[in-house]
Amino acid sequence: MVVPVLEEMRIRSLGVIDDAVIELSPGFTAVTGETGAGKTMVVTSLGLLFGGRADPALVRVGAKSAVVEGRITVAPDAPAAVRAEEAGAELDDGALLISRTVSAEGRSRAHVGGRSVPVGLLGELADDLVAVHGQTDQQGLLRPARQRQALDRYAGDAVSVPLEKYTAAYRRLRDVAAELDGLTTQARERAQEADLLRFGLEEIAAVEPQAGEDTELAAEAERLGHAEALAAAASAAHGALAGDPADPEGVDATTLVAGAHRALEAVRSHDQALAGLTDRLGEIGILLSDVAGELASYADGLDADPLRLAAVEERRAALTGLTRKYGEDIAAVLAWSEESAARLAELEGDDDRIGELTAERDALRAELGELAQALTDARTASAERFAAAVTTELAELAMPHARVSVEIRQTEVAEDADGVEVGGRNVAYGPAGVDEVELFLAPHPGAQPRPIVKGASGGELSRVMLGIEVVFAGSDPVPTYLFDEVDAGVGGKAAVEVGRRLARLARSAQVVVVTHLPQVAAFADRQLLVEKTNDGSVTRSGVTVLEGEDRIRELSRMLAGQEDSETARAHAEELLETARSGR
């Protein structure tokens, strides 16, 4: 399974950054540097890359535009990849390329996988790819919908089992409600259709057409209409073959052939070839006699009956009336009749169907109410455990008096509105139940709990989100987390705990942290240093990966402001060792 990872970002003409490439890796990456070096531009860049507000003031002085580009490895069937491909994007060797351009005039453009896309699409991709936690840019778990999803995953089977049953019942209810709505709102049209079908079927039944009848009657009408001519022709042909009684002297074909046969019969024994011809003449004579007899019978059987002809034409007219309305021929008319009878039975059964669907709808609503109550109970129990766990985390993150709580509420609707009954109330419902989940924070004793985005100061909010993300680790599907100022206002032991928890979170996700605390940076799997050049800008060479001696020097600077202090170096080495052993 391919876990999405932000591999690289290129930043051009953004704030103090002229042109820099930030190479990232799985695990925990710390971004450090002196104050004003441009570390926070990393957070700003990622925010822009995923649909954040475009501020033209961010464009570097003298540049026409700022550009941020990112490369993210992603599985072809991952939600973000599927959504990007729906917008016309293409993966580049298993990676999704994203770019955002902000002009000095304030115009903004976005590209995903080589295709120009609305900026809003970047925000949609962010839901599945990244959570940004900074003082000015918060995403991910601050949205109540994501909070509910994460709480459900945190709860495990306690929620997933009833949720699966609820979802199946919900989908069936939607189907039943849609069919019922179609039957009731289109009742007039369906009644009109039934009347038309009923009229047509009655008209066809009155005529009682038979399969092939139209073809047979057409042939009979043709014969009756020309009976005299047919009889005269048959009589003349009979006279030519068998002789005319009114003309005893006349010569007919049968007599001539019989004479020829007698002449050959007398000499056939003298030549086998002539014997064959003699036999053939005998056969011809027999055939002529048979045809002559049939012609006589045909002529005698013809009846120029005007009454029968009138009856045939009348019947044909009745059949023509049907074919003019219901099909090209009687076969098509009969097919229409069969199909229409089935459709009429369906329409006439609407009342029964409406009754069945209404009963099923009511039963499904009752079932949904019971399943929704089970979901609420499971979420409430899980929320209590979660809130206690986060509160414990915050105590270790220099917020000993903070308390986190989870509010699970429902929206009550009018009795006649579309809802389900839970706890004696008619409440709104959706595909995930009836609950709205929101995290609250009381930062100190006596403080009124407020939504976490409003209950914490800027410096506290990232720590609160860190505590939440650590507790949710493995439950929230976002693969990349970026924290800015997560260590604001902390130091000493609390800073070590911040670093330890970031490292713990990085076991199941990619974590990028902008920090000024060496206690936090020491826990990182990888440390990046952002440095300005002499002209005050950050260039491509200004973002470097620190290893070995270089990392110790940077940690020493962060500890004491002196890179070459022996005491600071010893402390830096001790910090690294503590971090390696205390993850």
GROMACS .gro file of N, CA, C and O in nm, residues 183-244:
model
  248
  183LEU      N    1  -4.419   0.807  -0.701
  183LEU     CA    2  -4.555   0.756  -0.718
  183LEU      C    3  -4.660   0.860  -0.678
  183LEU      O    4  -4.763   0.874  -0.744
  184THR      N    5  -4.636   0.931  -0.570
  184THR     CA    6  -4.737   1.025  -0.520
  184THR      C    7  -4.738   1.156  -0.597
  184THR      O    8  -4.846   1.211  -0.625
  185THR      N    9  -4.621   1.206  -0.634
  185THR     CA   10  -4.618   1.335  -0.705
  185THR      C   11  -4.660   1.322  -0.851
  185THR      O   12  -4.701   1.419  -0.912
  186GLN      N   13  -4.651   1.201  -0.907
  186GLN     CA   14  -4.687   1.181  -1.046
  186GLN      C   15  -4.819   1.106  -1.060
  186GLN      O   16  -4.848   1.045  -1.163
  187ALA      N   17  -4.899   1.110  -0.954
  187ALA     CA   18  -5.024   1.033  -0.955
  187ALA      C   19  -5.115   1.074  -1.070
  187ALA      O   20  -5.176   0.989  -1.136
  188ARG      N   21  -5.128   1.206  -1.097
  188ARG     CA   22  -5.216   1.252  -1.203
  188ARG      C   23  -5.168   1.203  -1.339
  188ARG      O   24  -5.247   1.151  -1.419
  189GLU      N   25  -5.038   1.217  -1.363
  189GLU     CA   26  -4.985   1.172  -1.492
  189GLU      C   27  -5.004   1.021  -1.510
  189GLU      O   28  -5.038   0.973  -1.619
  190ARG      N   29  -4.983   0.948  -1.402
  190ARG     CA   30  -4.997   0.802  -1.412
  190ARG      C   31  -5.142   0.762  -1.432
  190ARG      O   32  -5.173   0.666  -1.503
  191ALA      N   33  -5.236   0.834  -1.372
  191ALA     CA   34  -5.379   0.806  -1.392
  191ALA      C   35  -5.418   0.832  -1.537
  191ALA      O   36  -5.494   0.755  -1.597
  192GLN      N   37  -5.367   0.942  -1.594
  192GLN     CA   38  -5.394   0.972  -1.734
  192GLN      C   39  -5.337   0.864  -1.825
  192GLN      O   40  -5.402   0.822  -1.923
  193GLU      N   41  -5.219   0.818  -1.793
  193GLU     CA   42  -5.158   0.711  -1.873
  193GLU      C   43  -5.241   0.584  -1.865
  193GLU      O   44  -5.263   0.515  -1.966
  194ALA      N   45  -5.291   0.553  -1.745
  194ALA     CA   46  -5.372   0.432  -1.728
  194ALA      C   47  -5.500   0.441  -1.810
  194ALA      O   48  -5.543   0.342  -1.872
  195ASP      N   49  -5.565   0.559  -1.813
  195ASP     CA   50  -5.688   0.576  -1.891
  195ASP      C   51  -5.662   0.553  -2.040
  195ASP      O   52  -5.741   0.488  -2.110
  196LEU      N   53  -5.553   0.607  -2.090
  196LEU     CA   54  -5.520   0.590  -2.232
  196LEU      C   55  -5.494   0.443  -2.264
  196LEU      O   56  -5.539   0.391  -2.367
  197LEU      N   57  -5.421   0.376  -2.176
  197LEU     CA   58  -5.393   0.235  -2.199
  197LEU      C   59  -5.522   0.153  -2.195
  197LEU      O   60  -5.544   0.063  -2.277
  198ARG      N   61  -5.605   0.183  -2.097
  198ARG     CA   62  -5.731   0.109  -2.082
  198ARG      C   63  -5.819   0.127  -2.206
  198ARG      O   64  -5.878   0.030  -2.257
  199PHE      N   65  -5.828   0.250  -2.259
  199PHE     CA   66  -5.907   0.275  -2.380
  199PHE      C   67  -5.853   0.195  -2.497
  199PHE      O   68  -5.929   0.133  -2.573
  200GLY      N   69  -5.721   0.195  -2.515
  200GLY     CA   70  -5.663   0.122  -2.627
  200GLY      C   71  -5.685  -0.027  -2.617
  200GLY      O   72  -5.718  -0.094  -2.716
  201LEU      N   73  -5.669  -0.081  -2.496
  201LEU     CA   74  -5.691  -0.224  -2.478
  201LEU      C   75  -5.836  -0.263  -2.503
  201LEU      O   76  -5.865  -0.370  -2.561
  202GLU      N   77  -5.928  -0.177  -2.459
  202GLU     CA   78  -6.070  -0.205  -2.484
  202GLU      C   79  -6.102  -0.199  -2.633
  202GLU      O   80  -6.179  -0.281  -2.686
  203GLU      N   81  -6.043  -0.105  -2.704
  203GLU     CA   82  -6.066  -0.093  -2.849
  203GLU      C   83  -6.013  -0.216  -2.922
  203GLU      O   84  -6.078  -0.269  -3.013
  204ILE      N   85  -5.896  -0.265  -2.881
  204ILE     CA   86  -5.840  -0.384  -2.944
  204ILE      C   87  -5.924  -0.507  -2.911
  204ILE      O   88  -5.951  -0.593  -2.996
  205ALA      N   89  -5.968  -0.518  -2.784
  205ALA     CA   90  -6.049  -0.632  -2.743
  205ALA      C   91  -6.181  -0.638  -2.818
  205ALA      O   92  -6.232  -0.746  -2.850
  206ALA      N   93  -6.238  -0.520  -2.851
  206ALA     CA   94  -6.364  -0.516  -2.924
  206ALA      C   95  -6.349  -0.573  -3.065
  206ALA      O   96  -6.439  -0.637  -3.120
  207VAL      N   97  -6.234  -0.555  -3.126
  207VAL     CA   98  -6.209  -0.603  -3.262
  207VAL      C   99  -6.166  -0.750  -3.261
  207VAL      O  100  -6.193  -0.826  -3.355
  208GLU      N  101  -6.094  -0.791  -3.154
  208GLU     CA  102  -6.043  -0.927  -3.141
  208GLU      C  103  -5.959  -0.969  -3.261
  208GLU      O  104  -5.989  -1.068  -3.331
  209PRO      N  105  -5.854  -0.899  -3.293
  209PRO     CA  106  -5.770  -0.937  -3.407
  209PRO      C  107  -5.696  -1.068  -3.379
  209PRO      O  108  -5.663  -1.099  -3.263
  210GLN      N  109  -5.671  -1.144  -3.486
  210GLN     CA  110  -5.598  -1.268  -3.477
  210GLN      C  111  -5.465  -1.254  -3.549
  210GLN      O  112  -5.453  -1.183  -3.649
  211ALA      N  113  -5.367  -1.322  -3.501
  211ALA     CA  114  -5.234  -1.314  -3.562
  211ALA      C  115  -5.240  -1.355  -3.709
  211ALA      O  116  -5.296  -1.459  -3.743
  212GLY      N  117  -5.187  -1.274  -3.800
  212GLY     CA  118  -5.182  -1.302  -3.943
  212GLY      C  119  -5.312  -1.276  -4.015
  212GLY      O  120  -5.321  -1.295  -4.137
  213GLU      N  121  -5.414  -1.232  -3.943
  213GLU     CA  122  -5.546  -1.213  -4.004
  213GLU      C  123  -5.542  -1.105  -4.111
  213GLU      O  124  -5.609  -1.118  -4.216
  214ASP      N  125  -5.468  -1.001  -4.093
  214ASP     CA  126  -5.465  -0.892  -4.190
  214ASP      C  127  -5.410  -0.939  -4.324
  214ASP      O  128  -5.459  -0.902  -4.432
  215THR      N  129  -5.310  -1.025  -4.321
  215THR     CA  130  -5.251  -1.077  -4.445
  215THR      C  131  -5.350  -1.169  -4.519
  215THR      O  132  -5.366  -1.160  -4.642
  216GLU      N  133  -5.416  -1.254  -4.444
  216GLU     CA  134  -5.511  -1.347  -4.505
  216GLU      C  135  -5.630  -1.272  -4.567
  216GLU      O  136  -5.676  -1.305  -4.678
  217LEU      N  137  -5.680  -1.171  -4.498
  217LEU     CA  138  -5.794  -1.096  -4.551
  217LEU      C  139  -5.756  -1.015  -4.675
  217LEU      O  140  -5.837  -0.998  -4.767
  218ALA      N  141  -5.635  -0.965  -4.678
  218ALA     CA  142  -5.590  -0.890  -4.795
  218ALA      C  143  -5.591  -0.980  -4.919
  218ALA      O  144  -5.634  -0.941  -5.029
  219ALA      N  145  -5.545  -1.105  -4.901
  219ALA     CA  146  -5.542  -1.200  -5.013
  219ALA      C  147  -5.685  -1.235  -5.056
  219ALA      O  148  -5.716  -1.244  -5.177
  220GLU      N  149  -5.774  -1.255  -4.958
  220GLU     CA  150  -5.912  -1.291  -4.992
  220GLU      C  151  -5.982  -1.177  -5.063
  220GLU      O  152  -6.058  -1.198  -5.160
  221ALA      N  153  -5.958  -1.055  -5.019
  221ALA     CA  154  -6.021  -0.939  -5.085
  221ALA      C  155  -5.974  -0.926  -5.229
  221ALA      O  156  -6.052  -0.893  -5.320
  222GLU      N  157  -5.847  -0.953  -5.251
  222GLU     CA  158  -5.793  -0.946  -5.386
  222GLU      C  159  -5.860  -1.050  -5.475
  222GLU      O  160  -5.894  -1.024  -5.592
  223ARG      N  161  -5.879  -1.170  -5.421
  223ARG     CA  162  -5.940  -1.278  -5.499
  223ARG      C  163  -6.088  -1.250  -5.528
  223ARG      O  164  -6.135  -1.266  -5.641
  224LEU      N  165  -6.162  -1.206  -5.427
  224LEU     CA  166  -6.305  -1.181  -5.447
  224LEU      C  167  -6.329  -1.063  -5.541
  224LEU      O  168  -6.425  -1.061  -5.618
  225GLY      N  169  -6.244  -0.967  -5.538
  225GLY     CA  170  -6.261  -0.849  -5.623
  225GLY      C  171  -6.239  -0.880  -5.770
  225GLY      O  172  -6.281  -0.801  -5.855
  226HIS      N  173  -6.167  -0.990  -5.800
  226HIS     CA  174  -6.139  -1.023  -5.940
  226HIS      C  175  -6.191  -1.164  -5.974
  226HIS      O  176  -6.134  -1.235  -6.057
  227ALA      N  177  -6.298  -1.204  -5.910
  227ALA     CA  178  -6.350  -1.341  -5.927
  227ALA      C  179  -6.388  -1.372  -6.071
  227ALA      O  180  -6.357  -1.481  -6.124
  228GLU      N  181  -6.459  -1.284  -6.139
  228GLU     CA  182  -6.505  -1.311  -6.275
  228GLU      C  183  -6.387  -1.327  -6.369
  228GLU      O  184  -6.382  -1.418  -6.453
  229ALA      N  185  -6.288  -1.238  -6.358
  229ALA     CA  186  -6.171  -1.245  -6.445
  229ALA      C  187  -6.094  -1.373  -6.419
  229ALA      O  188  -6.042  -1.439  -6.511
  230LEU      N  189  -6.082  -1.412  -6.292
  230LEU     CA  190  -6.009  -1.533  -6.257
  230LEU      C  191  -6.081  -1.657  -6.312
  230LEU      O  192  -6.018  -1.752  -6.364
  231ALA      N  193  -6.217  -1.659  -6.304
  231ALA     CA  194  -6.294  -1.773  -6.353
  231ALA      C  195  -6.281  -1.785  -6.504
  231ALA      O  196  -6.267  -1.895  -6.560
  232ALA      N  197  -6.290  -1.671  -6.575
  232ALA     CA  198  -6.278  -1.673  -6.722
  232ALA      C  199  -6.142  -1.724  -6.764
  232ALA      O  200  -6.128  -1.805  -6.857
  233ALA      N  201  -6.037  -1.680  -6.695
  233ALA     CA  202  -5.902  -1.722  -6.730
  233ALA      C  203  -5.885  -1.871  -6.704
  233ALA      O  204  -5.824  -1.944  -6.784
  234ALA      N  205  -5.938  -1.920  -6.590
  234ALA     CA  206  -5.925  -2.061  -6.558
  234ALA      C  207  -6.000  -2.147  -6.660
  234ALA      O  208  -5.953  -2.254  -6.703
  235SER      N  209  -6.119  -2.103  -6.703
  235SER     CA  210  -6.198  -2.178  -6.802
  235SER      C  211  -6.126  -2.183  -6.935
  235SER      O  212  -6.122  -2.288  -7.003
  236ALA      N  213  -6.072  -2.070  -6.980
  236ALA     CA  214  -5.999  -2.066  -7.107
  236ALA      C  215  -5.879  -2.159  -7.103
  236ALA      O  216  -5.850  -2.231  -7.200
  237ALA      N  217  -5.807  -2.156  -6.990
  237ALA     CA  218  -5.690  -2.242  -6.979
  237ALA      C  219  -5.731  -2.389  -6.979
  237ALA      O  220  -5.665  -2.475  -7.040
  238HIS      N  221  -5.844  -2.419  -6.911
  238HIS     CA  222  -5.892  -2.557  -6.909
  238HIS      C  223  -5.928  -2.605  -7.051
  238HIS      O  224  -5.896  -2.717  -7.091
  239GLY      N  225  -5.997  -2.515  -7.130
  239GLY     CA  226  -6.034  -2.551  -7.266
  239GLY      C  227  -5.911  -2.578  -7.352
  239GLY      O  228  -5.909  -2.669  -7.436
  240ALA      N  229  -5.805  -2.499  -7.332
  240ALA     CA  230  -5.683  -2.517  -7.411
  240ALA      C  231  -5.616  -2.649  -7.379
  240ALA      O  232  -5.554  -2.713  -7.464
  241LEU      N  233  -5.631  -2.695  -7.255
  241LEU     CA  234  -5.564  -2.818  -7.215
  241LEU      C  235  -5.650  -2.942  -7.244
  241LEU      O  236  -5.599  -3.045  -7.289
  242ALA      N  237  -5.782  -2.931  -7.210
  242ALA     CA  238  -5.867  -3.052  -7.217
  242ALA      C  239  -5.976  -3.043  -7.323
  242ALA      O  240  -6.055  -3.136  -7.338
  243GLY      N  241  -5.990  -2.933  -7.395
  243GLY     CA  242  -6.091  -2.918  -7.499
  243GLY      C  243  -6.213  -2.843  -7.449
  243GLY      O  244  -6.246  -2.849  -7.331
  244ASP      N  245  -6.279  -2.777  -7.547
  244ASP     CA  246  -6.397  -2.696  -7.514
  244ASP      C  247  -6.519  -2.773  -7.561
  244ASP      O  248  -6.535  -2.801  -7.682
   0.00000   0.00000   0.00000
